[in-house]
Coordinates of C-alpha atoms in Angstrom, one line a residue:
T29 CA -1.3 6.8 3.1
L30 CA -4.2 4.7 4.1
S31 CA -7.8 5.9 4.5
I32 CA -9.6 5.2 7.8
A33 CA -13.1 3.9 7.5
R34 CA -14.3 3.4 11.1
A35 CA -13.0 4.1 14.6
T36 CA -14.3 2.0 17.6
G37 CA -13.6 2.6 21.2
F38 CA -15.0 3.0 24.7
Y39 CA -15.5 6.8 24.2
A40 CA -19.2 5.9 24.7
P41 CA -20.1 2.2 25.3
G42 CA -20.9 0.4 22.1
V43 CA -20.5 3.4 19.9
S44 CA -18.5 3.3 16.6
S45 CA -18.0 6.2 14.2
D46 CA -17.6 6.1 10.5
A47 CA -14.9 8.5 9.4
D48 CA -15.3 11.4 7.0
E49 CA -13.2 12.1 4.0
G50 CA -9.7 13.1 5.0
S51 CA -9.3 10.5 7.8
L52 CA -5.9 9.1 7.1
V53 CA -3.0 7.1 8.4
T54 CA 0.2 8.5 6.9
L55 CA 3.8 7.1 7.0
V56 CA 5.7 10.3 7.7
D57 CA 9.2 8.7 7.5
D58 CA 10.8 5.4 8.3
N59 CA 10.0 5.7 12.0
S60 CA 6.8 7.8 12.2
F61 CA 3.1 7.5 11.5
E62 CA 0.5 10.3 11.7
I63 CA -3.1 9.4 12.2
A64 CA -5.9 11.9 11.5
F65 CA -9.5 10.9 12.3
R66 CA -12.3 13.4 11.8
I67 CA -16.1 13.6 11.7
D68 CA -17.3 16.9 10.2
G69 CA -19.0 19.1 12.8
V70 CA -18.3 16.6 15.6
Y71 CA -14.6 16.1 16.4
S72 CA -11.2 15.7 15.1
T73 CA -8.3 13.8 16.5
V74 CA -4.6 13.8 15.4
Q75 CA -2.2 11.2 16.7
S76 CA 1.5 10.5 16.1
L77 CA 3.5 7.4 16.7
V78 CA 7.3 7.6 16.6
F79 CA 9.3 4.4 16.9
F80 CA 12.8 4.8 18.3
D81 CA 14.0 1.2 18.0
N82 CA 12.5 -2.2 18.1
Q83 CA 11.7 -1.8 21.9
T84 CA 10.3 1.7 22.4
A85 CA 8.0 4.2 20.8
T86 CA 6.0 7.3 21.8
I87 CA 2.4 8.3 21.1
S88 CA 0.8 11.7 21.3
A89 CA -2.8 12.6 20.6
V90 CA -4.9 15.7 20.6
T91 CA -8.7 15.5 20.3
T92 CA -10.8 18.6 19.4
N93 CA -14.5 18.9 20.0
I94 CA -15.7 21.0 17.1
P95 CA -19.1 22.2 18.5
R96 CA -17.5 23.3 21.8
K97 CA -14.5 24.8 19.9
A98 CA -12.1 23.3 22.4
I99 CA -9.4 20.7 22.8
T100 CA -11.1 17.9 24.9
A101 CA -8.1 15.7 25.3
A102 CA -4.3 15.8 24.9
S103 CA -2.4 12.7 25.7
T104 CA 1.2 11.4 25.5
G105 CA 2.7 8.1 26.3
K106 CA 5.6 5.8 26.0
I107 CA 5.1 2.4 24.4
L108 CA 7.4 -0.5 25.5
R109 CA 7.7 -3.8 23.8
L110 CA 6.1 -6.7 25.9
T111 CA 6.2 -10.4 25.5
E112 CA 2.8 -12.0 24.8
Q113 CA 2.8 -13.4 28.4
Q114 CA 3.5 -9.9 29.8
F115 CA 0.8 -8.4 27.7
L116 CA -1.9 -10.9 28.7
Q117 CA -0.9 -10.6 32.3
Q118 CA -1.2 -6.8 32.3
I119 CA -4.7 -7.1 30.7
Q120 CA -5.8 -9.3 33.6
E121 CA -4.2 -7.0 36.2
T122 CA -5.9 -4.0 34.6
N123 CA -9.3 -5.7 34.5
N124 CA -8.9 -6.6 38.2
A125 CA -7.5 -3.2 39.3
Y126 CA -10.4 -1.3 37.8
N127 CA -13.1 -3.8 38.7
V128 CA -14.1 -4.2 35.1
P129 CA -17.4 -6.1 34.9
D130 CA -17.1 -9.6 33.5
E131 CA -19.3 -8.8 30.5
L132 CA -17.0 -6.0 29.5
R133 CA -13.7 -7.8 30.1
I134 CA -11.6 -8.6 27.1
T135 CA -10.8 -12.2 27.3
S136 CA -7.1 -12.9 26.7
P137 CA -6.0 -14.4 24.5
M138 CA -9.0 -13.3 22.3
T139 CA -11.1 -16.2 21.1
S140 CA -13.4 -14.1 18.9
D141 CA -13.2 -11.0 16.7
D142 CA -16.0 -9.3 18.8
V143 CA -14.9 -7.3 21.8
P144 CA -17.4 -7.5 24.7
G145 CA -19.5 -4.3 24.7
L146 CA -18.5 -3.5 21.1
E147 CA -20.3 -6.3 19.3
G148 CA -21.3 -5.3 15.8
T149 CA -19.1 -2.2 15.6
F150 CA -16.3 -3.8 13.6
P151 CA -16.7 -3.8 9.8
S152 CA -18.6 -6.7 8.4
E153 CA -17.4 -8.8 5.5
D154 CA -19.6 -6.7 3.2
E155 CA -18.1 -3.4 4.6
W156 CA -14.6 -4.8 4.2
C157 CA -15.2 -5.8 0.6
G158 CA -16.3 -2.6 -1.1
G159 CA -18.6 -1.0 1.5
L160 CA -16.5 1.3 3.8
I161 CA -13.2 -0.3 2.9
D162 CA -11.8 -1.6 -0.4
D163 CA -9.8 -4.6 0.9
T164 CA -7.7 -5.9 -2.1
S165 CA -8.0 -9.4 -0.9
C166 CA -11.7 -9.4 -1.8
T167 CA -12.1 -6.5 -4.2
I168 CA -10.4 -5.6 -7.5
S169 CA -7.3 -3.6 -6.9
P170 CA -7.2 -0.2 -8.6
Y171 CA -3.5 -0.8 -9.2
Q172 CA -4.0 -3.7 -11.6
E173 CA -2.6 -3.5 -15.1
P174 CA -5.4 -3.1 -17.6
E175 CA -6.1 -6.0 -20.0
A176 CA -4.0 -5.9 -23.2
K177 CA -5.9 -4.5 -26.2
M178 CA -3.9 -6.7 -28.6
K179 CA -3.6 -10.5 -28.3
V180 CA -0.1 -12.0 -27.9
G181 CA -0.4 -13.8 -31.3
Y182 CA -0.8 -10.5 -33.2
I183 CA 2.2 -9.0 -31.4
A184 CA 4.3 -12.1 -32.3
V185 CA 3.3 -11.7 -36.0
F186 CA 4.2 -8.0 -36.0
V187 CA 7.6 -8.8 -34.5
I188 CA 8.4 -11.6 -36.9
V189 CA 7.2 -9.6 -40.0
G190 CA 9.3 -6.7 -38.7
L191 CA 12.4 -8.9 -38.3
V192 CA 11.9 -10.3 -41.8
V193 CA 11.5 -6.9 -43.4
F194 CA 14.6 -5.6 -41.5
G195 CA 16.6 -8.7 -42.6
V196 CA 15.6 -8.2 -46.3
I197 CA 16.5 -4.6 -46.2
A198 CA 19.9 -5.3 -44.4
L199 CA 20.7 -8.1 -47.0
W200 CA 19.8 -5.8 -49.9
I201 CA 22.1 -3.0 -48.5
H202 CA 24.9 -5.5 -47.9
R203 CA 24.7 -6.9 -51.4
K204 CA 24.6 -3.4 -52.9
M205 CA 27.8 -2.5 -50.9
L206 CA 29.5 -5.7 -52.0
K207 CA 28.8 -4.8 -55.7
R208 CA 30.1 -1.3 -55.2
Q209 CA 33.2 -2.7 -53.5
E210 CA 33.7 -5.3 -56.4
K211 CA 33.4 -2.4 -58.9
R212 CA 36.0 -0.3 -57.0
Y213 CA 38.4 -3.3 -56.8
K214 CA 38.0 -3.9 -60.6
E215 CA 38.6 -0.2 -61.4
H216 CA 41.6 -0.2 -59.0
F217 CA 43.0 -3.4 -60.7
V218 CA 42.5 -2.0 -64.2
R219 CA 44.3 1.3 -63.2
G220 CA 47.1 -0.7 -61.7
I221 CA 47.6 -2.7 -65.0
A222 CA 47.4 0.3 -67.2

């Protein structure tokens, strides 16, 4: 499960929204993701992505406007795998078909991390590194093993001393058993002679 920090889109030009607690991307099973994005008192959206194979998937989304107490959008779609060339061509065709103004067109392939009309809405380096998001490439991971409380040298000394003590005790027990065995053999020999 991943936490969502910010959602950006053309819901309103140039608007981005910081997510509230509970906005998550969850791996449901080997083929399905569930995405929940919410802003308390404003709206909530739930999406699911189901991958059937390496070529097709489906997406469904329901968006609820909380102040209006109504579902404002319900969408479904089928996702097909495209080659890079097909993808870039369809972006150009869509830009032309809908007469998207040049300043809002997404250049393809992208030459920048900023999308026209959405400049400044994507997380900055400071937000990635401990602000909104704890990116493990630039922050300390919470899953690191804590520093050892005892130095390696001390552990080695304890192990060596333990082995020596064990060896001495084992040798003492072995010698004691040999003496008992020697005594039994002598008694057995004496009884055999007598």
